[in-house]
Amino acid sequence: MTAAPARAGEHLLATVTAAIGRVLASATEIGEAMTALAAAASAGRRPLRRADLAMLRPLVAQVLGRHRGFAAGAGVVLAPDVLADAPRWIDWWWADQGIGRLQVDLDPASAEFYDYTTTEWYREPARTGQPWIAGPYVDYICTREYTFTVAVPVVDEGRFVGVAGADILAGEVERMVLPELARLGRADGPAVLVSGSGRVIASSSASILPGEVLGPGGPGGADGPGGPATQGGPGTQRAPDAQGGPSGEGRSGTQGGPNGQGRAGGQGGPAGPGGANWPGTMTAAGPLPWTLLGGPGGPGAAEAPGGPGAPGGRAANAGRPSGESEAE
């Protein structure tokens, strides 16, 4: 393997990491503003109410404008009983011919109840106290496209208040990386960018589609269901292990535990089409646990430089609990 493919792979990962990092930094801004609101309410010995959240909306609009065309939604999702006048609350705004607030059913007695506390993008920041990047999943409520959600925990004096976050369009990420993936693929066989759980984000091969999970035997192999993720948002019939996101996503269950059971592209890498291994792997440093897979003589095993991330972001090489399952 020459140094050129490795440099190209490093550049690809650094570019996408920086882009995601900028959105994560914006989500952190929203989270800090939410923390300040909660702290002000505590200092004034008064309960926090829905009306208080109006102070966040100019910032959320600014974030959506800053990342126009890349981030489709942003806002805060509060832990149960944080607000005095709403047991549960989602203050999530999305950009589509203007900015509108996401409307979901938060009544536990309703058949269409949307329990956001079970979702990965809410559950993992609450559990770990660290930023989290979930997806890709199909968002049937807002964008009707593959989406990622970046989320950061909001904590006030040690109490978990909820999460602040943003939705990123997976198609924009794919467009960003496809030209470089195509060049790497022509030089070295298929080149594939996968999420921390092994779900395909983009590929230079028409036979490896976004949303598939790479496992032994290739996409749809024995250790991972292939094909697009499934919908489990409010107002739809949920499949087992499906979960909804801030914009109503759902995912089919996949192998792995919280934070994944190992990452795609670990030692030896996941298997590719026809069961071939991916000896050339490269994982983004910093809080984005995405891996670039290459065929024999591919991008190489060097670690790419990480882009900007939120304070306290997860290291890409952090160990992950095994033996558990999660929806992704």
Coordinates of C-alpha atoms in Angstrom, one line a residue:
M1 CA 0.0 0.0 0.0
T2 CA 1.3 3.4 -0.9
A3 CA 1.1 6.5 1.3
A4 CA -1.4 8.2 -1.1
P5 CA -4.5 6.2 -0.2
A6 CA -3.7 6.6 3.5
R7 CA -3.5 10.3 3.2
A8 CA -6.7 10.4 1.2
G9 CA -8.4 8.4 3.8
E10 CA -7.1 10.7 6.6
H11 CA -8.4 13.7 4.7
L12 CA -11.8 12.2 4.2
L13 CA -12.2 11.3 7.9
A14 CA -10.8 14.7 9.0
T15 CA -13.3 16.5 6.7
V16 CA -16.4 14.6 7.9
T17 CA -15.3 14.7 11.5
A18 CA -14.9 18.5 11.3
A19 CA -18.3 18.9 9.7
I20 CA -20.0 16.8 12.4
G21 CA -18.0 18.4 15.1
R22 CA -19.3 21.9 14.1
V23 CA -22.8 20.7 14.5
L24 CA -21.9 19.0 17.8
A25 CA -20.4 22.3 19.0
S26 CA -23.7 24.1 18.1
A27 CA -25.7 21.5 20.0
T28 CA -23.4 22.1 23.0
E29 CA -24.2 25.8 22.8
I30 CA -27.9 25.0 23.0
G31 CA -27.2 22.7 25.9
E32 CA -25.3 25.4 27.8
A33 CA -28.2 27.8 27.2
M34 CA -30.6 25.2 28.6
T35 CA -28.3 24.7 31.6
A36 CA -28.4 28.4 32.3
L37 CA -32.2 28.5 32.2
A38 CA -32.4 25.6 34.7
A39 CA -29.8 27.3 36.9
A40 CA -31.7 30.6 36.8
A41 CA -34.9 28.9 37.8
S42 CA -33.2 27.1 40.7
A43 CA -31.6 30.3 41.9
G44 CA -34.9 32.1 41.8
R45 CA -36.5 29.2 43.7
R46 CA -39.2 28.9 41.0
P47 CA -40.2 26.0 38.8
L48 CA -39.1 25.7 35.2
R49 CA -41.9 26.0 32.8
R50 CA -42.5 25.6 29.0
A51 CA -42.6 29.4 28.6
D52 CA -39.0 29.6 29.8
L53 CA -37.9 27.7 26.7
A54 CA -38.9 30.5 24.4
M55 CA -35.5 32.1 25.3
L56 CA -33.8 29.2 23.5
R57 CA -35.6 29.6 20.2
P58 CA -33.5 32.4 18.7
L59 CA -30.4 30.4 19.4
V60 CA -32.0 27.3 17.8
A61 CA -32.9 29.3 14.8
Q62 CA -29.4 30.6 14.5
V63 CA -28.0 27.1 14.7
L64 CA -30.4 25.9 11.9
G65 CA -29.3 28.9 9.8
R66 CA -25.7 28.3 10.5
H67 CA -25.9 24.7 9.3
R68 CA -28.6 25.2 6.6
G69 CA -28.9 22.2 4.3
F70 CA -26.8 20.0 6.6
A71 CA -28.7 20.1 9.9
A72 CA -32.4 19.6 9.5
G73 CA -33.6 20.0 13.2
A74 CA -32.3 21.1 16.6
G75 CA -33.6 21.8 20.1
V76 CA -33.9 20.3 23.6
V77 CA -35.6 17.2 24.9
L78 CA -36.3 17.4 28.6
A79 CA -36.2 14.6 31.2
P80 CA -39.5 13.6 32.8
D81 CA -40.8 16.1 35.4
V82 CA -38.2 18.8 34.8
L83 CA -41.0 21.2 33.8
A84 CA -43.7 22.1 36.2
D85 CA -46.4 22.3 33.6
A86 CA -45.5 19.3 31.4
P87 CA -44.5 15.8 32.6
R88 CA -42.5 15.3 29.3
W89 CA -41.5 17.9 26.7
I90 CA -39.8 18.1 23.4
D91 CA -38.8 21.5 22.2
W92 CA -37.4 20.5 18.8
W93 CA -37.5 22.7 15.7
W94 CA -36.9 21.7 12.2
A95 CA -36.2 23.7 9.0
D96 CA -38.5 23.1 6.0
Q97 CA -39.7 26.2 4.2
G98 CA -39.3 28.0 7.5
I99 CA -38.9 26.8 11.0
G100 CA -41.6 24.8 12.8
R101 CA -41.8 22.9 16.1
L102 CA -42.0 19.2 16.0
Q103 CA -45.4 17.9 17.2
V104 CA -45.5 14.5 18.8
D105 CA -47.9 12.7 21.2
L106 CA -46.4 12.7 24.7
D107 CA -49.4 11.2 26.5
P108 CA -48.5 7.8 28.0
A109 CA -52.2 6.8 27.8
S110 CA -52.3 7.4 24.1
A111 CA -51.9 4.6 21.5
E112 CA -49.5 6.9 19.7
F113 CA -47.4 7.8 22.8
Y114 CA -43.8 8.6 21.9
D115 CA -41.5 7.5 24.7
Y116 CA -38.3 9.4 23.8
T117 CA -36.6 8.2 27.0
T118 CA -36.0 4.8 25.4
T119 CA -34.1 6.2 22.4
E120 CA -30.4 5.8 21.9
W121 CA -29.8 9.6 21.4
Y122 CA -31.5 10.3 24.8
R123 CA -30.6 7.2 26.7
E124 CA -26.9 7.2 26.1
P125 CA -26.1 10.8 27.0
A126 CA -28.2 10.2 30.2
R127 CA -26.2 7.0 30.9
T128 CA -22.7 8.2 30.1
G129 CA -22.8 11.9 30.7
Q130 CA -21.1 12.3 27.3
P131 CA -22.1 13.5 23.8
W132 CA -23.6 10.9 21.5
I133 CA -24.0 10.4 17.8
A134 CA -26.9 8.1 16.8
G135 CA -27.7 6.8 13.3
P136 CA -28.1 6.6 10.5
Y137 CA -31.8 5.9 10.7
V138 CA -34.8 6.7 8.5
D139 CA -36.7 9.8 9.8
Y140 CA -40.3 9.3 8.7
I141 CA -41.7 12.3 10.6
C142 CA -39.7 15.3 9.5
T143 CA -37.1 14.7 6.8
R144 CA -38.2 11.3 5.5
E145 CA -34.5 10.8 4.8
Y146 CA -31.6 9.0 6.5
T147 CA -30.6 11.1 9.5
F148 CA -28.0 11.2 12.3
T149 CA -28.8 12.8 15.7
V150 CA -26.0 14.4 17.7
A151 CA -27.0 14.9 21.4
V152 CA -25.2 16.3 24.4
P153 CA -26.4 15.9 28.0
V154 CA -27.8 18.9 29.9
V155 CA -26.9 18.8 33.6
D156 CA -27.7 21.3 36.3
E157 CA -25.9 20.9 39.7
G158 CA -25.5 17.2 39.1
R159 CA -29.1 16.6 38.0
F160 CA -29.8 15.3 34.5
V161 CA -32.1 17.8 32.8
G162 CA -32.3 16.3 29.3
V163 CA -30.4 16.5 26.1
A164 CA -29.7 19.2 23.5
G165 CA -29.0 18.1 20.0
A166 CA -29.4 18.4 16.2
D167 CA -30.4 16.2 13.3
I168 CA -27.9 15.9 10.4
L169 CA -29.0 14.7 7.0
A170 CA -27.2 11.6 6.1
G171 CA -27.5 12.4 2.4
E172 CA -25.4 15.5 2.9
V173 CA -22.7 13.5 4.6
E174 CA -22.8 11.0 1.8
R175 CA -22.4 13.7 -0.8
M176 CA -19.5 15.1 1.1
V177 CA -17.5 11.9 1.2
L178 CA -18.6 10.1 -2.0
P179 CA -16.0 11.7 -4.4
E180 CA -13.1 10.7 -2.1
L181 CA -14.6 7.2 -1.5
A182 CA -14.9 6.8 -5.3
R183 CA -11.3 7.6 -5.8
L184 CA -10.2 5.3 -3.0
G185 CA -12.5 2.6 -4.4
R186 CA -11.1 2.8 -7.9
A187 CA -7.6 2.5 -6.5
D188 CA -8.0 -0.3 -4.0
G189 CA -11.4 -2.0 -4.3
P190 CA -14.6 -1.0 -2.4
A191 CA -14.2 1.8 0.2
V192 CA -16.9 2.1 2.8
L193 CA -17.6 4.6 5.6
V194 CA -19.5 2.9 8.5
S195 CA -20.9 4.1 11.8
G196 CA -19.8 2.9 15.2
S197 CA -22.2 0.0 15.0
G198 CA -21.2 -1.0 11.5
R199 CA -24.1 0.6 9.6
V200 CA -23.1 1.8 6.2
I201 CA -23.0 5.6 5.8
A202 CA -21.6 5.8 2.3
S203 CA -19.8 3.4 -0.1
S204 CA -18.0 3.5 -3.4
S205 CA -19.8 0.2 -4.4
A206 CA -23.3 0.1 -5.8
S207 CA -23.7 -3.3 -4.0
I208 CA -23.1 -1.8 -0.5
L209 CA -26.0 0.5 0.3
P210 CA -26.4 3.2 3.0
G211 CA -28.2 1.7 6.0
E212 CA -26.9 -1.8 5.6
V213 CA -25.0 -3.4 8.4
L214 CA -21.7 -5.0 7.5
G215 CA -21.2 -8.4 9.2
P216 CA -19.5 -11.7 8.3
G217 CA -20.5 -12.5 4.8
G218 CA -21.0 -8.9 3.8
P219 CA -24.0 -6.7 4.0
G220 CA -26.9 -8.5 5.6
G221 CA -24.5 -11.2 6.8
A222 CA -25.1 -13.6 9.7
D223 CA -24.1 -11.1 12.4
G224 CA -26.1 -8.1 11.2
P225 CA -29.4 -7.5 9.4
G226 CA -28.9 -5.7 6.1
G227 CA -31.0 -3.2 4.5
P228 CA -32.5 0.1 5.6
A229 CA -33.4 0.8 9.2
T230 CA -37.0 0.6 10.1
Q231 CA -39.4 3.3 11.3
G232 CA -40.7 3.3 14.8
G233 CA -41.9 6.9 15.3
P234 CA -45.1 8.2 16.7
G235 CA -48.2 7.4 14.7
T236 CA -46.8 4.2 13.2
Q237 CA -46.7 0.6 14.1
R238 CA -43.5 -0.1 15.8
A239 CA -41.4 -3.2 15.0
P240 CA -39.7 -5.1 17.9
D241 CA -36.6 -3.2 19.1
A242 CA -37.6 -0.1 17.0
Q243 CA -37.1 3.2 18.6
G244 CA -38.1 6.8 17.8
G245 CA -35.8 9.8 17.7
P246 CA -36.5 13.5 18.0
S247 CA -37.8 13.6 14.5
G248 CA -39.5 10.2 14.9
E249 CA -36.9 7.7 13.7
G250 CA -36.9 4.0 14.3
R251 CA -34.3 1.4 13.8
S252 CA -34.2 -2.4 13.4
G253 CA -32.3 -4.1 16.2
T254 CA -28.7 -4.9 15.4
Q255 CA -25.9 -6.8 17.1
G256 CA -24.0 -4.9 19.7
G257 CA -24.5 -3.3 23.1
P258 CA -24.6 0.3 24.3
N259 CA -21.7 2.0 22.5
G260 CA -21.7 -1.1 20.3
Q261 CA -20.1 -4.5 20.9
G262 CA -16.8 -3.5 19.4
R263 CA -16.7 -1.3 16.3
A264 CA -16.8 -2.1 12.6
G265 CA -13.3 -1.9 11.4
G266 CA -11.7 -3.2 14.6
Q267 CA -9.0 -5.7 14.6
G268 CA -9.4 -7.5 11.3
G269 CA -12.4 -5.4 10.5
P270 CA -15.9 -6.6 9.6
A271 CA -16.2 -8.9 6.7
G272 CA -17.2 -7.6 3.3
P273 CA -19.0 -8.9 0.2
G274 CA -18.4 -12.6 -0.2
G275 CA -17.0 -12.9 3.3
A276 CA -13.7 -11.2 2.5
N277 CA -12.1 -9.3 5.4
W278 CA -11.3 -5.6 5.3
P279 CA -7.6 -5.5 6.2
G280 CA -7.4 -1.7 5.5
T281 CA -9.2 0.2 8.2
M282 CA -9.0 3.7 9.6
T283 CA -11.1 5.1 12.5
A284 CA -11.8 8.7 13.2
A285 CA -10.3 10.0 16.5
G286 CA -12.4 12.1 18.9
P287 CA -16.1 11.7 19.6
L288 CA -17.1 10.4 16.2
P289 CA -16.7 6.6 16.1
W290 CA -16.9 6.2 12.4
T291 CA -14.6 3.9 10.5
L292 CA -13.3 3.9 6.9
L293 CA -13.0 0.4 5.4
G294 CA -10.9 -0.5 2.4
G295 CA -10.2 -3.7 0.5
P296 CA -6.8 -5.3 0.3
G297 CA -4.2 -2.5 0.1
G298 CA -6.9 0.0 1.1
P299 CA -6.8 3.1 3.2
G300 CA -4.5 1.6 5.8
A301 CA -4.7 1.3 9.6
A302 CA -3.4 4.7 10.7
E303 CA -5.7 6.7 13.0
A304 CA -7.0 9.9 11.4
P305 CA -6.9 13.3 13.1
G306 CA -10.1 14.2 14.8
G307 CA -12.0 17.4 14.1
P308 CA -13.6 19.7 16.7
G309 CA -15.9 18.1 19.2
A310 CA -17.9 18.9 22.3
P311 CA -16.0 19.0 25.6
G312 CA -15.8 15.6 27.2
G313 CA -16.4 13.8 23.8
R314 CA -16.0 10.0 23.7
A315 CA -12.7 8.7 22.4
A316 CA -13.2 6.6 19.3
N317 CA -11.1 3.7 20.7
A318 CA -13.0 3.6 24.1
G319 CA -14.0 0.1 25.1
R320 CA -17.6 -0.9 24.9
P321 CA -19.7 -3.2 27.0
S322 CA -20.4 -6.5 25.3
G323 CA -23.2 -9.0 25.4
E324 CA -26.0 -6.4 25.3
S325 CA -28.3 -5.4 22.5
E326 CA -29.5 -2.1 21.3
A327 CA -31.6 -0.7 18.5
E328 CA -29.7 1.2 15.9

